[in-house]
């Protein structure tokens, strides 16, 4: 049988499309040099996508004819979690909750599942990291047992989808997306392709059935969501659960929310009986003893919630060539800058002292609004001046010793007034030296109240 000779290569001009069986340097049609190139061999697998007529309910319409309505929300039963979500869980929403290992993600979601079940909704909790017995033990300890809370320990995506069809839940929790795998994708669970496929499938189920799904995501050592970045783009809400392991306080922050604001923060406390809401955490970051020199209260802003945070400073004479600077809960570089401003602009010597600065309760307070409170606390420790309990300080310090205004200053002052603070030292004092004078006057009553800037 005669073999078929391969077709000779064809050459085509990229400008006019002229073809030839042999290569030439100049096109025979448009007479241009260097435009004749070898044409790729036809493989026969080229596919073309043809247009598909949309159905009547999916036809494009003018934007003015599209009606808007608020998506119905249902409370999760945990008020602080609802605050972060913007008022509740929207049907069909895909929510991603991330956090460091051991911070309490599973405990929080088990409480959300139990509260939703008590509210009359059927919940499916798919745990791919723990056995049913382990989850049952934690549920008994935290009081999260309910007949409408269904538990499945599965790592296969198809089996989880089968549980959804069988249980017919109104809320699904998958813990976690990095431990679930799909048989349609090669590779072990946790690989980027697996995470992408699992998340895309769960989100498609959520949208098709108006079924809210909460997905737990692991984080890297830098605190970022592990896996492909497309995971954060696919979901509707991205929440981060954070907290210091040395303290019981936990915060839930919304990093992305298609249905509400992203500046809300939920506050929780880890206890022996599970996780408890802290609706008013204003007293967690204040000391309970008598006023001592070296303390000052600042008003921190966590999302849209203003919280009083007490800053404490202790100064000790040092004979070392490099005095110590120990900082906890604050930005060490900003503390060093404040000490330099104190010595240069306010005449308070700090160069020969060991300085220890910390916040009460282990809270992190790294925003520039803490500058003035740090300066007043350090100056009070050096000069043995006690700041009254009725005085708070909010302000950012410039290198020139000026007090600059901070964001949402009016909200901070109103929250201070609500908590009983009669005086707020802020940018109305103009300079750091003047602010220290206002604090001394308030403490010694050498100036009348009308000389101190009011609220």
CSV table of N, CA, C and O in Angstrom, one decimal, residues 143-264:
chain,number,residue,atom,x,y,z
A,143,UNK,N,-22.4,22.9,74.4
A,143,UNK,CA,-23.9,22.9,74.4
A,143,UNK,C,-24.5,23.2,73.0
A,143,UNK,O,-25.5,23.9,72.9
A,144,UNK,N,-23.9,22.5,72.0
A,144,UNK,CA,-24.3,22.8,70.6
A,144,UNK,C,-25.0,21.5,70.1
A,144,UNK,O,-24.9,21.2,68.9
A,145,UNK,N,-25.8,20.8,70.9
A,145,UNK,CA,-26.5,19.6,70.4
A,145,UNK,C,-27.9,20.0,70.0
A,145,UNK,O,-28.6,20.7,70.8
A,146,UNK,N,-28.3,19.5,68.9
A,146,UNK,CA,-29.7,19.7,68.4
A,146,UNK,C,-30.0,18.7,67.3
A,146,UNK,O,-29.1,18.3,66.6
A,147,UNK,N,-31.3,18.3,67.3
A,147,UNK,CA,-31.7,17.3,66.3
A,147,UNK,C,-31.7,17.8,64.9
A,147,UNK,O,-31.6,16.9,64.0
A,148,UNK,N,-31.8,19.1,64.7
A,148,UNK,CA,-31.7,19.6,63.3
A,148,UNK,C,-30.3,19.9,62.8
A,148,UNK,O,-30.1,20.4,61.7
A,149,UNK,N,-29.3,19.6,63.6
A,149,UNK,CA,-27.9,19.7,63.2
A,149,UNK,C,-27.4,18.4,62.8
A,149,UNK,O,-27.2,17.5,63.6
A,150,UNK,N,-27.1,18.2,61.5
A,150,UNK,CA,-26.7,17.0,60.9
A,150,UNK,C,-25.1,17.0,60.7
A,150,UNK,O,-24.6,18.1,60.3
A,151,UNK,N,-24.5,16.0,61.1
A,151,UNK,CA,-23.0,15.9,61.0
A,151,UNK,C,-22.6,14.8,60.1
A,151,UNK,O,-23.1,13.7,60.1
A,152,UNK,N,-21.6,15.2,59.2
A,152,UNK,CA,-21.0,14.2,58.3
A,152,UNK,C,-19.5,14.4,58.3
A,152,UNK,O,-19.0,15.6,58.2
A,153,UNK,N,-18.7,13.3,58.3
A,153,UNK,CA,-17.3,13.4,58.2
A,153,UNK,C,-16.9,12.8,56.9
A,153,UNK,O,-16.8,11.6,56.7
A,154,UNK,N,-16.7,13.7,55.9
A,154,UNK,CA,-16.3,13.3,54.6
A,154,UNK,C,-15.2,14.2,54.0
A,154,UNK,O,-15.2,15.4,54.3
A,155,UNK,N,-14.4,13.6,53.2
A,155,UNK,CA,-13.4,14.3,52.4
A,155,UNK,C,-13.6,14.3,50.9
A,155,UNK,O,-12.8,14.9,50.2
A,156,UNK,N,-14.6,13.6,50.5
A,156,UNK,CA,-14.9,13.5,49.0
A,156,UNK,C,-16.0,14.4,48.7
A,156,UNK,O,-17.1,14.5,49.3
A,157,UNK,N,-15.8,15.2,47.7
A,157,UNK,CA,-16.8,16.3,47.3
A,157,UNK,C,-18.1,15.6,46.8
A,157,UNK,O,-19.1,16.1,47.2
A,158,UNK,N,-18.0,14.6,46.0
A,158,UNK,CA,-19.2,14.0,45.5
A,158,UNK,C,-20.1,13.4,46.7
A,158,UNK,O,-21.3,13.5,46.7
A,159,UNK,N,-19.4,12.9,47.7
A,159,UNK,CA,-20.2,12.4,48.9
A,159,UNK,C,-20.9,13.5,49.6
A,159,UNK,O,-22.0,13.4,50.1
A,160,UNK,N,-20.2,14.6,49.7
A,160,UNK,CA,-20.8,15.8,50.4
A,160,UNK,C,-22.0,16.3,49.7
A,160,UNK,O,-23.0,16.6,50.2
A,161,UNK,N,-21.9,16.3,48.3
A,161,UNK,CA,-23.0,16.7,47.5
A,161,UNK,C,-24.2,15.7,47.7
A,161,UNK,O,-25.4,16.1,47.7
A,162,UNK,N,-23.9,14.4,47.9
A,162,UNK,CA,-24.9,13.4,48.1
A,162,UNK,C,-25.6,13.7,49.5
A,162,UNK,O,-26.8,13.5,49.6
A,163,UNK,N,-24.8,14.1,50.5
A,163,UNK,CA,-25.4,14.4,51.8
A,163,UNK,C,-26.3,15.6,51.6
A,163,UNK,O,-27.4,15.7,52.3
A,164,UNK,N,-26.0,16.6,50.8
A,164,UNK,CA,-26.8,17.8,50.6
A,164,UNK,C,-28.1,17.4,50.0
A,164,UNK,O,-29.2,17.8,50.4
A,165,UNK,N,-28.1,16.5,49.0
A,165,UNK,CA,-29.3,16.0,48.4
A,165,UNK,C,-30.2,15.2,49.3
A,165,UNK,O,-31.4,15.3,49.3
A,166,UNK,N,-29.6,14.5,50.2
A,166,UNK,CA,-30.3,13.6,51.1
A,166,UNK,C,-30.9,14.4,52.3
A,166,UNK,O,-32.1,14.2,52.7
A,167,UNK,N,-30.1,15.2,52.9
A,167,UNK,CA,-30.5,15.9,54.1
A,167,UNK,C,-31.4,17.1,53.8
A,167,UNK,O,-32.3,17.5,54.6
A,168,UNK,N,-31.1,17.8,52.6
A,168,UNK,CA,-31.8,19.0,52.2
A,168,UNK,C,-31.7,20.1,53.3
A,168,UNK,O,-32.7,20.5,53.8
A,169,UNK,N,-30.5,20.5,53.6
A,169,UNK,CA,-30.3,21.5,54.6
A,169,UNK,C,-30.6,22.9,54.1
A,169,UNK,O,-30.8,23.2,52.9
A,170,UNK,N,-30.7,23.8,55.1
A,170,UNK,CA,-30.9,25.2,54.8
A,170,UNK,C,-29.6,26.0,55.1
A,170,UNK,O,-29.6,27.2,54.8
A,171,UNK,N,-28.6,25.4,55.6
A,171,UNK,CA,-27.3,26.0,55.8
A,171,UNK,C,-26.3,24.8,55.8
A,171,UNK,O,-26.5,23.8,56.4
A,172,UNK,N,-25.2,25.0,55.0
A,172,UNK,CA,-24.1,24.0,54.9
A,172,UNK,C,-22.8,24.7,55.4
A,172,UNK,O,-22.5,25.8,55.0
A,173,UNK,N,-22.1,23.9,56.2
A,173,UNK,CA,-20.8,24.3,56.7
A,173,UNK,C,-19.8,23.3,56.3
A,173,UNK,O,-20.0,22.1,56.6
A,174,UNK,N,-18.7,23.7,55.5
A,174,UNK,CA,-17.7,22.7,55.1
A,174,UNK,C,-16.4,23.1,55.8
A,174,UNK,O,-15.9,24.2,55.6
A,175,UNK,N,-15.8,22.2,56.5
A,175,UNK,CA,-14.6,22.5,57.3
A,175,UNK,C,-13.6,21.4,57.0
A,175,UNK,O,-13.7,20.3,57.6
A,176,UNK,N,-12.6,21.6,56.2
A,176,UNK,CA,-12.3,22.9,55.5
A,176,UNK,C,-12.1,22.5,54.0
A,176,UNK,O,-12.1,21.4,53.6
A,177,UNK,N,-12.0,23.6,53.2
A,177,UNK,CA,-11.9,23.4,51.7
A,177,UNK,C,-10.6,22.8,51.3
A,177,UNK,O,-10.5,22.1,50.3
A,178,UNK,N,-9.6,22.9,52.1
A,178,UNK,CA,-8.3,22.4,51.8
A,178,UNK,C,-8.2,20.9,52.0
A,178,UNK,O,-7.2,20.2,51.6
A,179,UNK,N,-9.1,20.3,52.7
A,179,UNK,CA,-9.1,18.9,53.0
A,179,UNK,C,-10.2,18.1,52.2
A,179,UNK,O,-10.3,16.9,52.4
A,180,UNK,N,-10.9,18.7,51.3
A,180,UNK,CA,-11.9,18.1,50.5
A,180,UNK,C,-11.3,18.0,49.1
A,180,UNK,O,-10.6,18.9,48.6
A,181,UNK,N,-11.5,16.8,48.4
A,181,UNK,CA,-11.0,16.6,47.1
A,181,UNK,C,-12.1,16.2,46.2
A,181,UNK,O,-13.1,15.6,46.6
A,182,UNK,N,-11.9,16.4,44.9
A,182,UNK,CA,-12.8,16.0,43.8
A,182,UNK,C,-12.1,14.9,43.0
A,182,UNK,O,-11.0,15.0,42.6
A,183,UNK,N,-12.9,13.9,42.6
A,183,UNK,CA,-12.3,12.8,41.8
A,183,UNK,C,-12.2,13.2,40.3
A,183,UNK,O,-11.5,12.5,39.6
A,184,UNK,N,-12.7,14.4,40.0
A,184,UNK,CA,-12.6,14.9,38.6
A,184,UNK,C,-11.3,15.5,38.3
A,184,UNK,O,-10.9,15.8,37.2
A,185,UNK,N,-10.5,15.9,39.4
A,185,UNK,CA,-9.3,16.6,39.3
A,185,UNK,C,-8.2,15.7,39.9
A,185,UNK,O,-8.3,15.1,40.9
A,186,UNK,N,-7.0,15.6,39.1
A,186,UNK,CA,-5.9,14.9,39.6
A,186,UNK,C,-5.2,15.7,40.7
A,186,UNK,O,-5.2,16.9,40.7
A,187,UNK,N,-4.5,15.0,41.6
A,187,UNK,CA,-3.8,15.6,42.7
A,187,UNK,C,-4.4,15.4,44.0
A,187,UNK,O,-5.6,15.0,44.2
A,188,UNK,N,-3.6,15.6,45.1
A,188,UNK,CA,-4.1,15.5,46.4
A,188,UNK,C,-4.9,16.7,46.9
A,188,UNK,O,-4.9,17.7,46.3
A,189,UNK,N,-5.7,16.4,47.9
A,189,UNK,CA,-6.5,17.5,48.5
A,189,UNK,C,-5.6,18.6,49.0
A,189,UNK,O,-4.5,18.4,49.5
A,190,UNK,N,-6.0,19.9,48.8
A,190,UNK,CA,-5.2,21.0,49.1
A,190,UNK,C,-4.4,21.6,48.0
A,190,UNK,O,-3.9,22.7,48.1
A,191,UNK,N,-4.3,20.9,46.9
A,191,UNK,CA,-3.6,21.4,45.7
A,191,UNK,C,-4.4,22.6,45.1
A,191,UNK,O,-5.7,22.6,45.2
A,192,UNK,N,-3.8,23.6,44.5
A,192,UNK,CA,-4.6,24.7,44.0
A,192,UNK,C,-5.7,24.3,43.0
A,192,UNK,O,-6.8,24.8,43.1
A,193,UNK,N,-5.4,23.3,42.2
A,193,UNK,CA,-6.5,22.8,41.3
A,193,UNK,C,-7.6,22.2,42.0
A,193,UNK,O,-8.8,22.4,41.7
A,194,UNK,N,-7.3,21.4,43.1
A,194,UNK,CA,-8.4,20.8,43.9
A,194,UNK,C,-9.2,21.9,44.6
A,194,UNK,O,-10.4,21.8,44.7
A,195,UNK,N,-8.5,22.8,45.2
A,195,UNK,CA,-9.2,23.8,46.0
A,195,UNK,C,-10.1,24.7,45.1
A,195,UNK,O,-11.3,25.0,45.4
A,196,UNK,N,-9.6,24.9,43.9
A,196,UNK,CA,-10.4,25.7,42.9
A,196,UNK,C,-11.7,24.9,42.5
A,196,UNK,O,-12.8,25.5,42.4
A,197,UNK,N,-11.5,23.7,42.2
A,197,UNK,CA,-12.7,22.9,41.8
A,197,UNK,C,-13.7,22.7,42.9
A,197,UNK,O,-14.9,22.8,42.7
A,198,UNK,N,-13.2,22.4,44.1
A,198,UNK,CA,-14.1,22.2,45.2
A,198,UNK,C,-14.9,23.4,45.5
A,198,UNK,O,-16.1,23.4,45.7
A,199,UNK,N,-14.2,24.6,45.6
A,199,UNK,CA,-14.9,25.8,45.9
A,199,UNK,C,-15.9,26.2,44.8
A,199,UNK,O,-17.0,26.7,45.1
A,200,UNK,N,-15.5,26.0,43.5
A,200,UNK,CA,-16.4,26.4,42.4
A,200,UNK,C,-17.6,25.5,42.4
A,200,UNK,O,-18.7,26.0,42.2
A,201,UNK,N,-17.5,24.3,42.7
A,201,UNK,CA,-18.7,23.4,42.8
A,201,UNK,C,-19.6,23.8,43.9
A,201,UNK,O,-20.8,23.8,43.7
A,202,UNK,N,-19.0,24.0,45.1
A,202,UNK,CA,-19.9,24.4,46.2
A,202,UNK,C,-20.6,25.7,46.0
A,202,UNK,O,-21.8,25.9,46.3
A,203,UNK,N,-19.9,26.7,45.4
A,203,UNK,CA,-20.5,28.0,45.1
A,203,UNK,C,-21.6,27.8,44.0
A,203,UNK,O,-22.7,28.5,44.1
A,204,UNK,N,-21.4,26.9,43.1
A,204,UNK,CA,-22.5,26.7,42.1
A,204,UNK,C,-23.7,26.1,42.7
A,204,UNK,O,-24.8,26.5,42.4
A,205,UNK,N,-23.5,25.2,43.6
A,205,UNK,CA,-24.6,24.6,44.4
A,205,UNK,C,-25.3,25.7,45.2
A,205,UNK,O,-26.6,25.8,45.2
A,206,UNK,N,-24.6,26.6,45.8
A,206,UNK,CA,-25.2,27.6,46.6
A,206,UNK,C,-26.0,28.6,45.8
A,206,UNK,O,-27.1,29.0,46.2
A,207,UNK,N,-25.6,28.9,44.6
A,207,UNK,CA,-26.3,29.8,43.7
A,207,UNK,C,-27.5,29.2,43.1
A,207,UNK,O,-28.6,29.8,43.0
A,208,UNK,N,-27.4,27.9,42.7
A,208,UNK,CA,-28.5,27.2,42.0
A,208,UNK,C,-29.7,27.0,43.0
A,208,UNK,O,-30.8,27.0,42.6
A,209,UNK,N,-29.3,26.7,44.3
A,209,UNK,CA,-30.4,26.3,45.2
A,209,UNK,C,-30.7,27.4,46.3
A,209,UNK,O,-31.5,27.1,47.2
A,210,UNK,N,-30.1,28.6,46.2
A,210,UNK,CA,-30.3,29.6,47.2
A,210,UNK,C,-29.9,29.0,48.6
A,210,UNK,O,-30.6,29.3,49.6
A,211,UNK,N,-28.8,28.3,48.6
A,211,UNK,CA,-28.4,27.6,49.8
A,211,UNK,C,-27.1,28.3,50.4
A,211,UNK,O,-26.1,28.2,49.7
A,212,UNK,N,-27.2,28.9,51.5
A,212,UNK,CA,-25.9,29.6,52.0
A,212,UNK,C,-24.9,28.5,52.5
A,212,UNK,O,-25.3,27.5,53.1
A,213,UNK,N,-23.7,28.7,52.1
A,213,UNK,CA,-22.6,27.8,52.4
A,213,UNK,C,-21.5,28.5,53.0
A,213,UNK,O,-21.0,29.5,52.5
A,214,UNK,N,-21.0,28.1,54.2
A,214,UNK,CA,-19.9,28.6,54.9
A,214,UNK,C,-18.7,27.7,54.7
A,214,UNK,O,-18.8,26.5,55.1
A,215,UNK,N,-17.6,28.2,54.1
A,215,UNK,CA,-16.4,27.4,53.8
A,215,UNK,C,-15.3,27.9,54.7
A,215,UNK,O,-15.0,29.1,54.8
A,216,UNK,N,-14.6,26.9,55.4
A,216,UNK,CA,-13.5,27.2,56.2
A,216,UNK,C,-12.2,27.1,55.3
A,216,UNK,O,-12.1,26.2,54.6
A,217,UNK,N,-11.3,28.1,55.4
A,217,UNK,CA,-10.1,28.1,54.6
A,217,UNK,C,-8.9,28.2,55.5
A,217,UNK,O,-8.9,29.0,56.5
A,218,UNK,N,-7.8,27.5,55.2
A,218,UNK,CA,-6.6,27.6,55.9
A,218,UNK,C,-5.9,28.9,55.5
A,218,UNK,O,-6.1,29.5,54.5
A,219,UNK,N,-4.9,29.2,56.3
A,219,UNK,CA,-4.1,30.4,56.1
A,219,UNK,C,-2.6,30.0,56.0
A,219,UNK,O,-2.2,29.0,56.6
A,220,UNK,N,-1.8,30.8,55.4
A,220,UNK,CA,-0.4,30.6,55.3
A,220,UNK,C,0.3,31.2,56.6
A,220,UNK,O,-0.4,31.7,57.4
A,221,UNK,N,1.6,31.0,56.6
A,221,UNK,CA,2.3,31.6,57.8
A,221,UNK,C,2.3,33.1,57.8
A,221,UNK,O,2.5,33.7,58.9
A,222,UNK,N,2.0,33.7,56.7
A,222,UNK,CA,1.9,35.2,56.6
A,222,UNK,C,0.4,35.6,57.0
A,222,UNK,O,0.2,36.8,57.0
A,223,UNK,N,-0.5,34.7,57.2
A,223,UNK,CA,-1.8,35.1,57.6
A,223,UNK,C,-2.8,35.2,56.4
A,223,UNK,O,-3.9,35.6,56.5
A,224,UNK,N,-2.3,34.9,55.2
A,224,UNK,CA,-3.1,35.0,54.0
A,224,UNK,C,-3.9,33.7,53.7
A,224,UNK,O,-3.4,32.6,54.2
A,225,UNK,N,-5.0,33.8,53.0
A,225,UNK,CA,-5.8,32.6,52.7
A,225,UNK,C,-4.9,31.7,51.8
A,225,UNK,O,-4.4,32.1,50.8
A,226,UNK,N,-4.8,30.4,52.2
A,226,UNK,CA,-4.0,29.4,51.5
A,226,UNK,C,-4.8,29.0,50.2
A,226,UNK,O,-6.0,29.1,50.2
A,227,UNK,N,-4.0,28.6,49.2
A,227,UNK,CA,-4.6,28.1,48.0
A,227,UNK,C,-4.6,29.2,46.9
A,227,UNK,O,-4.0,30.3,47.1
A,228,UNK,N,-5.3,29.0,45.8
A,228,UNK,CA,-5.3,30.0,44.7
A,228,UNK,C,-6.0,31.3,45.2
A,228,UNK,O,-7.0,31.2,45.9
A,229,UNK,N,-5.6,32.4,44.7
A,229,UNK,CA,-6.2,33.7,45.0
A,229,UNK,C,-7.6,33.8,44.5
A,229,UNK,O,-8.4,34.6,44.9
A,230,UNK,N,-7.9,32.9,43.4
A,230,UNK,CA,-9.2,32.9,42.8
A,230,UNK,C,-10.3,32.5,43.9
A,230,UNK,O,-11.5,32.9,43.7
A,231,UNK,N,-9.9,31.9,44.9
A,231,UNK,CA,-10.9,31.4,45.9
A,231,UNK,C,-11.5,32.7,46.6
A,231,UNK,O,-12.7,32.6,46.8
A,232,UNK,N,-10.8,33.7,46.8
A,232,UNK,CA,-11.3,34.9,47.4
A,232,UNK,C,-12.2,35.7,46.5
A,232,UNK,O,-13.1,36.4,46.8
A,233,UNK,N,-11.9,35.5,45.2
A,233,UNK,CA,-12.7,36.2,44.1
A,233,UNK,C,-14.0,35.5,43.9
A,233,UNK,O,-15.0,36.2,43.6
A,234,UNK,N,-14.1,34.2,44.1
A,234,UNK,CA,-15.3,33.5,43.8
A,234,UNK,C,-16.4,33.7,44.9
A,234,UNK,O,-17.6,33.8,44.6
A,235,UNK,N,-16.0,33.7,46.1
A,235,UNK,CA,-17.0,33.8,47.2
A,235,UNK,C,-17.5,35.2,47.3
A,235,UNK,O,-17.0,36.2,46.8
A,236,UNK,N,-18.7,35.3,48.1
A,236,UNK,CA,-19.3,36.6,48.3
A,236,UNK,C,-18.8,37.3,49.5
A,236,UNK,O,-18.7,38.5,49.5
A,237,UNK,N,-18.4,36.6,50.5
A,237,UNK,CA,-18.0,37.2,51.8
A,237,UNK,C,-16.7,36.5,52.2
A,237,UNK,O,-16.6,35.3,52.2
A,238,UNK,N,-15.7,37.3,52.6
A,238,UNK,CA,-14.4,36.8,53.2
A,238,UNK,C,-14.3,37.3,54.6
A,238,UNK,O,-14.2,38.6,54.8
A,239,UNK,N,-14.3,36.5,55.6
A,239,UNK,CA,-14.1,36.9,57.0
A,239,UNK,C,-12.8,36.3,57.5
A,239,UNK,O,-12.5,35.1,57.1
A,240,UNK,N,-12.2,37.0,58.4
A,240,UNK,CA,-10.9,36.5,59.0
A,240,UNK,C,-11.1,36.5,60.5
A,240,UNK,O,-11.6,37.5,61.1
A,241,UNK,N,-10.8,35.4,61.1
A,241,UNK,CA,-11.0,35.1,62.5
A,241,UNK,C,-9.6,35.2,63.1
A,241,UNK,O,-8.7,34.4,62.8
A,242,UNK,N,-9.4,36.2,64.0
A,242,UNK,CA,-8.0,36.4,64.5
A,242,UNK,C,-8.1,36.6,66.0
A,242,UNK,O,-9.1,36.9,66.6
A,243,UNK,N,-6.9,36.5,66.6
A,243,UNK,CA,-6.8,36.6,68.1
A,243,UNK,C,-5.5,36.1,68.6
A,243,UNK,O,-4.8,35.4,67.9
A,244,UNK,N,-5.1,36.6,69.7
A,244,UNK,CA,-3.8,36.2,70.3
A,244,UNK,C,-4.1,34.9,71.2
A,244,UNK,O,-5.0,34.9,72.0
A,245,UNK,N,-3.2,33.9,71.0
A,245,UNK,CA,-3.4,32.7,71.7
A,245,UNK,C,-3.2,32.9,73.2
A,245,UNK,O,-3.7,32.1,74.0
A,246,UNK,N,-2.5,33.9,73.6
A,246,UNK,CA,-2.2,34.1,75.0
A,246,UNK,C,-3.4,34.8,75.7
A,246,UNK,O,-3.4,34.9,76.9
A,247,UNK,N,-4.4,35.3,75.0
A,247,UNK,CA,-5.5,35.9,75.5
A,247,UNK,C,-6.8,35.2,75.0
A,247,UNK,O,-6.7,34.5,74.0
A,248,UNK,N,-7.9,35.4,75.6
A,248,UNK,CA,-9.1,34.8,75.2
A,248,UNK,C,-10.0,35.6,74.3
A,248,UNK,O,-11.0,35.1,73.8
A,249,UNK,N,-9.5,36.8,73.9
A,249,UNK,CA,-10.3,37.7,73.0
A,249,UNK,C,-10.1,37.3,71.6
A,249,UNK,O,-8.9,37.0,71.1
A,250,UNK,N,-11.1,37.3,70.8
A,250,UNK,CA,-11.1,36.9,69.4
A,250,UNK,C,-11.9,38.0,68.6
A,250,UNK,O,-12.9,38.5,69.1
A,251,UNK,N,-11.5,38.3,67.4
A,251,UNK,CA,-12.1,39.2,66.5
A,251,UNK,C,-12.4,38.6,65.2
A,251,UNK,O,-11.6,37.8,64.7
A,252,UNK,N,-13.6,38.9,64.6
A,252,UNK,CA,-14.0,38.5,63.3
A,252,UNK,C,-14.1,39.7,62.4
A,252,UNK,O,-14.9,40.6,62.8
A,253,UNK,N,-13.3,39.8,61.4
A,253,UNK,CA,-13.3,41.0,60.5
A,253,UNK,C,-13.8,40.6,59.1
A,253,UNK,O,-13.4,39.5,58.6
A,254,UNK,N,-14.5,41.4,58.4
A,254,UNK,CA,-14.9,41.2,57.1
A,254,UNK,C,-14.0,41.9,56.1
A,254,UNK,O,-13.8,43.1,56.1
A,255,UNK,N,-13.2,41.1,55.3
A,255,UNK,CA,-12.3,41.6,54.4
A,255,UNK,C,-13.0,41.9,53.0
A,255,UNK,O,-12.5,42.7,52.2
A,256,UNK,N,-14.1,41.2,52.8
A,256,UNK,CA,-14.8,41.4,51.5
A,256,UNK,C,-16.3,41.0,51.8
A,256,UNK,O,-16.6,40.0,52.5
A,257,UNK,N,-17.2,41.9,51.4
A,257,UNK,CA,-18.6,41.6,51.6
A,257,UNK,C,-19.5,42.2,50.5
A,257,UNK,O,-19.5,43.5,50.4
A,258,UNK,N,-20.1,41.4,49.7
A,258,UNK,CA,-20.9,41.9,48.6
A,258,UNK,C,-22.3,42.4,49.1
A,258,UNK,O,-23.0,43.0,48.3
A,259,UNK,N,-22.6,42.0,50.3
A,259,UNK,CA,-24.0,42.3,50.8
A,259,UNK,C,-24.0,43.3,52.0
A,259,UNK,O,-25.0,43.6,52.6
A,260,UNK,N,-22.8,43.9,52.3
A,260,UNK,CA,-22.8,44.8,53.5
A,260,UNK,C,-21.4,45.5,53.6
A,260,UNK,O,-20.6,45.3,52.7
A,261,UNK,N,-21.2,46.2,54.7
A,261,UNK,CA,-20.0,46.9,54.9
A,261,UNK,C,-18.8,46.0,55.2
A,261,UNK,O,-19.0,44.9,55.7
A,262,UNK,N,-17.6,46.5,55.1
A,262,UNK,CA,-16.4,45.7,55.4
A,262,UNK,C,-15.7,46.3,56.6
A,262,UNK,O,-14.5,46.0,56.8
A,263,UNK,N,-16.3,47.3,57.3
A,263,UNK,CA,-15.7,47.9,58.4
A,263,UNK,C,-16.3,47.5,59.8
A,263,UNK,O,-16.1,48.2,60.7
A,264,UNK,N,-17.0,46.4,59.8
A,264,UNK,CA,-17.5,45.9,61.1
A,264,UNK,C,-16.6,44.9,61.7
A,264,UNK,O,-16.0,44.1,60.9
